[in-house]
Structure formats: structure tokens, C-alpha cells
Tab-separated table of C-alpha atoms in Angstrom:
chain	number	residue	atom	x	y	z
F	1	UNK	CA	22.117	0.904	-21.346
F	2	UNK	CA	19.664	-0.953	-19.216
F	3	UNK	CA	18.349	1.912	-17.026
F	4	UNK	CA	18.157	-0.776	-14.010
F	5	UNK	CA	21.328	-0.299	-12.505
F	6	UNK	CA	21.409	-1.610	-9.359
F	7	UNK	CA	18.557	-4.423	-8.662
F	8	UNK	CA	17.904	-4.815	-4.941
F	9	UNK	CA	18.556	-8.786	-3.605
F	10	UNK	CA	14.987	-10.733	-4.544
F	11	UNK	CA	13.485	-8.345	-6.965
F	12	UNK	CA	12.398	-9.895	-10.231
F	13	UNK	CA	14.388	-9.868	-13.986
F	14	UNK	CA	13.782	-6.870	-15.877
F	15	UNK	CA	11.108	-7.740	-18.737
F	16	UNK	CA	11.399	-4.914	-21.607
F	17	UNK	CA	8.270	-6.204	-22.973
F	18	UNK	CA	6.354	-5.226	-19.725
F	19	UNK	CA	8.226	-1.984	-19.539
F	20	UNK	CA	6.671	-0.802	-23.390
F	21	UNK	CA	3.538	-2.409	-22.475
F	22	UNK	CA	3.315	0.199	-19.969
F	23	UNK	CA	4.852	3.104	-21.559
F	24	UNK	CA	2.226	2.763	-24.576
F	25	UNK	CA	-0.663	2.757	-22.058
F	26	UNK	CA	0.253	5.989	-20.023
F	27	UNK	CA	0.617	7.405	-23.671
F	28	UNK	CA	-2.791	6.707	-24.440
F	29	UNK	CA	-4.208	7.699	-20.975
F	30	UNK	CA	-2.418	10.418	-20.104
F	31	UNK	CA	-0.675	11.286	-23.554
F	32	UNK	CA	0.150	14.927	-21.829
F	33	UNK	CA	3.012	13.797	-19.281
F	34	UNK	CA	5.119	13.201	-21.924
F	35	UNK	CA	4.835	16.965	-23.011
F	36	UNK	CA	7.139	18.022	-20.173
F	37	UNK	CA	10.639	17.297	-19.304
F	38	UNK	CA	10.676	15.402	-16.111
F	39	UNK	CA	13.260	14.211	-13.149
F	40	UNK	CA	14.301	10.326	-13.494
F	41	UNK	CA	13.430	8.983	-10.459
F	42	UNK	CA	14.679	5.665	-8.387
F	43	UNK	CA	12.734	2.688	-7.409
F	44	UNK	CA	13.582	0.854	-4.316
F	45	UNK	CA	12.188	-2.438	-5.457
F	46	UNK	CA	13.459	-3.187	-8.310
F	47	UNK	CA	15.916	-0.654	-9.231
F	48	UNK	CA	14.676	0.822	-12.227
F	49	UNK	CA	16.212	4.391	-12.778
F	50	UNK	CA	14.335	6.916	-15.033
F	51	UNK	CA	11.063	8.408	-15.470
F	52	UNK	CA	8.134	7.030	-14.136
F	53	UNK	CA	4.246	7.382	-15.162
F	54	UNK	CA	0.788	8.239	-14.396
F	55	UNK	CA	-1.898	6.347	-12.724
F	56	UNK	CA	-5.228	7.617	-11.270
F	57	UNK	CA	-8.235	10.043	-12.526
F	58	UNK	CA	-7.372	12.845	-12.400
F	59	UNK	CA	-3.938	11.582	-13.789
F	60	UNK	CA	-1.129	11.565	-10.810
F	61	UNK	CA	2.604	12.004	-12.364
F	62	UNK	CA	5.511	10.381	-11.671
F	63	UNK	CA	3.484	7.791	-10.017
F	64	UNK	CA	3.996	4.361	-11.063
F	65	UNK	CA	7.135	2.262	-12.148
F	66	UNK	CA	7.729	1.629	-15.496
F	67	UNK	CA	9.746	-1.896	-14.692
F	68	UNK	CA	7.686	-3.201	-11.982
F	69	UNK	CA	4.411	-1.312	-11.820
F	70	UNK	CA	5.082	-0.275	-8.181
F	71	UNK	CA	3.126	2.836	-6.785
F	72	UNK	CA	3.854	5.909	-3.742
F	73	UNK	CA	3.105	3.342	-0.707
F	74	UNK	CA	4.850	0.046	-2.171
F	75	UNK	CA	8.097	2.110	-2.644
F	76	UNK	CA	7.298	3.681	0.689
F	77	UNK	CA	6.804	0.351	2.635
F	78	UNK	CA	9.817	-1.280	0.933
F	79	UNK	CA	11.704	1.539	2.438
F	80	UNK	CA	10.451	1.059	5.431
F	81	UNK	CA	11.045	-2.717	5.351
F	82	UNK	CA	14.785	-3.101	4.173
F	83	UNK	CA	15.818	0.408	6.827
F	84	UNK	CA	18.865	-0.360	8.714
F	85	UNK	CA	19.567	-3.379	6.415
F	86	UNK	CA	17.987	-6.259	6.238
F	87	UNK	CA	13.839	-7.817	6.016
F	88	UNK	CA	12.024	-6.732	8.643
F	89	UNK	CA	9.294	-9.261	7.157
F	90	UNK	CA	11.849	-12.135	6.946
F	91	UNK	CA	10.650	-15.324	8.396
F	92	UNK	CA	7.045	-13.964	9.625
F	93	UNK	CA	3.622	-15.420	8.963
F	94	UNK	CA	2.122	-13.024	7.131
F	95	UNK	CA	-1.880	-12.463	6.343
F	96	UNK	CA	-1.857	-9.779	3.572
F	97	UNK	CA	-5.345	-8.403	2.476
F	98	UNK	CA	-6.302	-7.168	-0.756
F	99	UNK	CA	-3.217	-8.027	-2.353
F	100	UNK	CA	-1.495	-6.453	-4.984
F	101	UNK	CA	0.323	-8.009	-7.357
F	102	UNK	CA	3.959	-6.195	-7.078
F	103	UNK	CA	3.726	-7.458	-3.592
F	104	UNK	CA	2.750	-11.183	-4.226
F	105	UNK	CA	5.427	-11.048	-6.569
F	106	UNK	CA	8.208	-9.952	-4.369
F	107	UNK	CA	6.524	-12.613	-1.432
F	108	UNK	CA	6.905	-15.717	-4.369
F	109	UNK	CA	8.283	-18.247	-2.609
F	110	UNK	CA	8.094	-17.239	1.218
F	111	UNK	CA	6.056	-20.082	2.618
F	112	UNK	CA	4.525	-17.899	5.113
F	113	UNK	CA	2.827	-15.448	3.471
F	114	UNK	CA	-1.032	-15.540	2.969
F	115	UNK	CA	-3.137	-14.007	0.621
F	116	UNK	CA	-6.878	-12.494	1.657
F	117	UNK	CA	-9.730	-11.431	0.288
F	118	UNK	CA	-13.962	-11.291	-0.106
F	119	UNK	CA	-13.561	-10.957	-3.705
F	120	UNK	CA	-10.157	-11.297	-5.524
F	121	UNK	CA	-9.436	-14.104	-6.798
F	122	UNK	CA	-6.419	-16.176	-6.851
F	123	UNK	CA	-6.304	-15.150	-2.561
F	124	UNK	CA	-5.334	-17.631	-0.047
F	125	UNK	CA	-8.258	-17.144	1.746
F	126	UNK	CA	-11.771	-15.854	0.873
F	127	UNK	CA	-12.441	-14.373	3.979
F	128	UNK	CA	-14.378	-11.239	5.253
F	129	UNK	CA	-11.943	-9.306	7.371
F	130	UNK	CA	-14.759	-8.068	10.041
F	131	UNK	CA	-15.049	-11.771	10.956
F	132	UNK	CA	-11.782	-13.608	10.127
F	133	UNK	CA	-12.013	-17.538	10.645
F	134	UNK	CA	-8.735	-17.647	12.235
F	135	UNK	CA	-8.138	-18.673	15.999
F	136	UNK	CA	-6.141	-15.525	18.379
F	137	UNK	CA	-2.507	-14.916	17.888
F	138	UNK	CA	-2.208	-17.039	14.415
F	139	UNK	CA	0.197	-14.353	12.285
F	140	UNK	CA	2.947	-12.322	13.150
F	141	UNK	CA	2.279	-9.442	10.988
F	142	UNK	CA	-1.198	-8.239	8.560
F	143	UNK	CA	-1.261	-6.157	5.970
F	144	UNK	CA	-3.060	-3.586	4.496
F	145	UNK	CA	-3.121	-1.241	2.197
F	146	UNK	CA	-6.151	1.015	1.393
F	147	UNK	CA	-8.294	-1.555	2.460
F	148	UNK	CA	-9.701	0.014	5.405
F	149	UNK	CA	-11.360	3.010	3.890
F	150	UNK	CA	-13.746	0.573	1.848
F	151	UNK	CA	-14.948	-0.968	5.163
F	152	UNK	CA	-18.294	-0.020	6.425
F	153	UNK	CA	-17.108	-0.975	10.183
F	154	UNK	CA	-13.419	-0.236	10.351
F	155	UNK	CA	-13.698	-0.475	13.701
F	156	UNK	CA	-14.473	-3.708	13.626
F	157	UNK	CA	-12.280	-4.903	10.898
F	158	UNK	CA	-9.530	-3.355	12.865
F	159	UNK	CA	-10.486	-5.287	16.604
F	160	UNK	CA	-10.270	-8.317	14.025
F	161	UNK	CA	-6.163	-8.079	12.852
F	162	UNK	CA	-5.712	-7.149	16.118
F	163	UNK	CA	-6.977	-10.641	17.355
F	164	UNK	CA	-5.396	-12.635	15.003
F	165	UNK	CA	-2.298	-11.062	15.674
F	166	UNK	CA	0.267	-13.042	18.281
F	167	UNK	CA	1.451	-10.554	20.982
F	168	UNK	CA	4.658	-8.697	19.668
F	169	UNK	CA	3.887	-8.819	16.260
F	170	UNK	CA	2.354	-5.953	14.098
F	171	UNK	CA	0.256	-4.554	11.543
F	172	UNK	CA	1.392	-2.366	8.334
F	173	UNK	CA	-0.977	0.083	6.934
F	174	UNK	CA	-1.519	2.741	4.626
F	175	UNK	CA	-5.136	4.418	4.236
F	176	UNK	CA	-6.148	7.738	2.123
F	177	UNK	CA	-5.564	10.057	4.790
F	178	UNK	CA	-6.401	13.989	4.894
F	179	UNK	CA	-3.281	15.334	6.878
F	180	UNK	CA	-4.951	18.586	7.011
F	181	UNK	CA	-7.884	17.141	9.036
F	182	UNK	CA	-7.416	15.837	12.678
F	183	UNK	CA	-10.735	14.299	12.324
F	184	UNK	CA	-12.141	11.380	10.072
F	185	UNK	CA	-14.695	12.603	7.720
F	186	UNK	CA	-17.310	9.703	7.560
F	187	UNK	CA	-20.933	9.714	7.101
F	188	UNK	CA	-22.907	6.371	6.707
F	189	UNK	CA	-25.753	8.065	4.782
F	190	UNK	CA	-23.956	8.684	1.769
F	191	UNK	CA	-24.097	5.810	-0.418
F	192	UNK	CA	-24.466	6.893	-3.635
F	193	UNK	CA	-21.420	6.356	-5.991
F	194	UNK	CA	-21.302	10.007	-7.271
F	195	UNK	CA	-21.803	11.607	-3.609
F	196	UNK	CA	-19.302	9.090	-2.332
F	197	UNK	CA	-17.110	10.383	-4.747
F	198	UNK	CA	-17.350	13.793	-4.164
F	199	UNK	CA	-17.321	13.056	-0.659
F	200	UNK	CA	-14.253	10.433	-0.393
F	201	UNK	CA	-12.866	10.785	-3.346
F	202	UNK	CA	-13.912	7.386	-4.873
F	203	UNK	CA	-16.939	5.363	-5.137
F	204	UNK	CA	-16.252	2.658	-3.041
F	205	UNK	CA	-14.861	4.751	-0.317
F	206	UNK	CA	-16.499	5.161	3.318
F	207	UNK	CA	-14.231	7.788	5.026
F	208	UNK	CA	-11.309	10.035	4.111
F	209	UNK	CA	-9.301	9.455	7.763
F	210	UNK	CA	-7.476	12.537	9.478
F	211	UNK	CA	-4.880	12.511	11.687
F	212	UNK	CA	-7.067	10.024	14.187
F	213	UNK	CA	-6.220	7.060	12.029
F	214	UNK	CA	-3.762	6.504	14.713
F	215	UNK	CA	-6.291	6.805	17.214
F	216	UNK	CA	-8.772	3.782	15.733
F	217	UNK	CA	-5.692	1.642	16.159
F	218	UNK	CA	-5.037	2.552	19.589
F	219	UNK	CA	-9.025	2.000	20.940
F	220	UNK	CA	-8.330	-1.652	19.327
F	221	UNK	CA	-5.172	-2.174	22.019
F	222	UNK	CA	-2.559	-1.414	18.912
F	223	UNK	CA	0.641	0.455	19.577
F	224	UNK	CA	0.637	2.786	16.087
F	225	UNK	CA	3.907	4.460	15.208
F	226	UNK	CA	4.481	6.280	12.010
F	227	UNK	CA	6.838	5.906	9.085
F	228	UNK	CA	7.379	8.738	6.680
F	229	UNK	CA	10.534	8.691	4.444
F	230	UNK	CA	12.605	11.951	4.270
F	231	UNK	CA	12.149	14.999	2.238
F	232	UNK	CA	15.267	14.016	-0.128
F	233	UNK	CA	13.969	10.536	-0.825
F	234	UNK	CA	10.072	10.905	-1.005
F	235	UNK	CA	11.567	12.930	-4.560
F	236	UNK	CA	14.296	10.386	-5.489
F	237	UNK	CA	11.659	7.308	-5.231
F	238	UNK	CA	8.535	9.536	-6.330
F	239	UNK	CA	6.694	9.595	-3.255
F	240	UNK	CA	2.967	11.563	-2.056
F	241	UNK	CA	4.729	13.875	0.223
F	242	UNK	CA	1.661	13.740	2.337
F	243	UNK	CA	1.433	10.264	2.881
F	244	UNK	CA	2.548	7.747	6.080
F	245	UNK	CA	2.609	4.210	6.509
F	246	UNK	CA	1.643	3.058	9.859
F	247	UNK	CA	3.305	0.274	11.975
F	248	UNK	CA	0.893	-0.603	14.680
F	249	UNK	CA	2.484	-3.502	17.372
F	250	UNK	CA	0.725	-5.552	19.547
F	251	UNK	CA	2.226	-5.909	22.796
């Protein structure tokens, strides 16, 4: 029985070949989550039902989609996008940074979405996003996911989507975020790769925020409201259970 039951409106054909391709290479990374019996778990975008994988070092469980390759905040966001019914992206410009490719595919097609980047290729736009080229209010919504922790001047970066953005529109983000921690650990000194590691968890990392994430958005002029999904679902669609995306409007 194909274990994708019920495929959500726009989500891509199931390709079996992809799905092994990805169950042989969690077997060889992380050989020892198959050692353990596991809850199937539900994916929002493209309605694959059953156990999911590992990503990350040190290996996170239940992580990643074995159809579509989604992760925690692309299951979380679609959630957030398709509550109450509906796209709440339908028929926006969009200026997406850092894209990732579950989310290009699922845009495929909208005419309005744009890609961005300083290095990627394939983007849109090759743009640096603490000087965008783009005139005030050009997009009704930006996006960006764990982008903003590789910034050295988030500040900035952040003053800059707020620009470009038309008034009523909005930003979605998602950053590594200590919930613990009302305050952003940051210092510019470290640079190193192995300190910045041990610091912020990777090596390209600046800052692990706290609690003021909201905060930056609000010193830009940004109206930040949070989405968290519910206890019950964060388990059926395999989310962190520490983790928020943030909706931040422009008025």
C-alpha cells in the first residue's frame, strides 16, 4: 500500500526511487535509528505517512521526510500557511532567501515568487540581503529561514526586508533560537569555526537568539507574532517542540 494516503492539493507525485534513495542514506549515516521501533508520523506537505529519518550531527530522529525531504520548520510553516483553509501565500509576491529546495518545489509555477541569494546558485537574484537592490514596498511577503543567524549585521539585514516590504504585508521566519534564554548570545570576536561551533552550535553561525528575536523585529518597525503548532501535532508531523515560526507584519 502506498503509505501516502492523502496528498495535500499542489504537492508533488510520489517518486519511490527518491524515497529508497533516502532510506539507504540515513542507513549509512545514522545506521542506529533503525535499531528502535518508532511512531509513523504525518507530513503536511505531501502526505507521506510512516517513519521518518535523521538529519544533522549529532543525528536528530524523526526529522526529515522520507517522500519529500521536508524538515521540523517546513512542516511547521506549511501548517501555518494552509490554517483555517486555504494559502495564506496565494497570489503574493514573494522574495524568499536562501531557498530550499522542498519549498521551490511546492512554489513551481507561482509567477510571483523570487528566489535570493549571495551564493546559491540557480536564485533569482544574487543579492546581499544587508543591501537589497530593490526600491521600498516591492513584495508582499520575505522569507527566511535560518538565514539570519549567519548574518554578521542582522540588524541590518532585518531594517532591509522591512523596506522592501509594501505596508500590510509580512515576513516569515524561523531562526535557531534558545527558548531558555531571554537574551541573544552573540559575540563578534569569535570567529573561529571550532569556537563558533561550540559557541553557536555551527560554524557559520553568529548568534544563538533568545526570546528577543521578537524584539530585533520590532526596533526595525515589524509587528512579530508567533506561530507554534499544538502539543498533539508537533508529534503527529515530527516537530522540535521548542521551536516557533515568526510572522512579523508591516503596518
Amino acid at each position: 500500500m502506498d503509505p501516502i494516503q492523502a496528498r495535500p492539493a499542489g504537492a508533488p507525485a510520489p517518486r519511490p526511487w527518491r524515497r529508497l534513495r533516502r532510506l539507504l542514506g540515513a542507513a549509512w549515516r545514522d545506521p542506529g535509528q533503525f535499531t528502535q521501533k518508532r511512531l509513523a508520523r504525518t507530513c503536511p506537505i505531501c502526505g507521506y505517512h510512516g517513519t521518518f529519518i535523521s538529519v544533522g550531527r549529532p543525528p536528530r530522529w524523526d526529522s526529515r521526510c522520507l517522500e519529500c525531504g521536508s524538515r521540523e520548520r517546513h512542516r511547521l510553516t506549511q501548517l501555518w500557511r494552509t490554517e483555517g483553509g486555504g494559502d495564506k501565500l496565494a497570489g503574493r509576491r514573494i522574495l524568499h532567501f536562501a531557498p530550499e529546495k522542498i519549498v521551490m518545489r511546492q512554489m513551481r509555477g507561482n509567477p510571483l515568487y523570487e528566489t535570493a541569494d549571495l551564493r546559491q546558485p540557480g536564485v533569482t537574484h544574487r543579492i546581499d540581503i544587508t543591501a537589497l537592490p530593490f526600491t521600498a514596498a516591492t513584495y508582499d511577503v520575505v522569507m527566511a529561514h535560518h538565514v539570519l543567524e549567519h548574518i554578521d549585521d542582522d540588524r541590518r539585514a532585518i531594517a532591509e526586508l522591512f523596506r522592501v516590504l509594501k505596508p500590510g504585508g509580512f515576513g516569515v521566519f524561523s531562526v535557531p533560537l534558545n527558548a531558555s534564554r531571554q537574551e541573544t548570545y552573540e559575540n563578534p570576536a569569535i570567529t573561529d569555526p571550532v569556537a563558533r561551533t561550540a559557541h553557536f552550535t555551527a560554524p557559520d553561525h553568529r548568534r544563538t537568539y533568545g526570546r528577543d528575536f521578537a524584539d530585533r523585529l520590532a526596533e526595525a518597525g515589524f509587528v512579530p507574532e508567533i506561530f507554534r503548532a499544538a502539543p498533539a501535532d508537533e508529534v503527529r508531523y515530527a516537530l522540535l517542540r521548542d521551536e516557533w515560526i515568526t510572522i512579523a507584519r508591516k503596518p
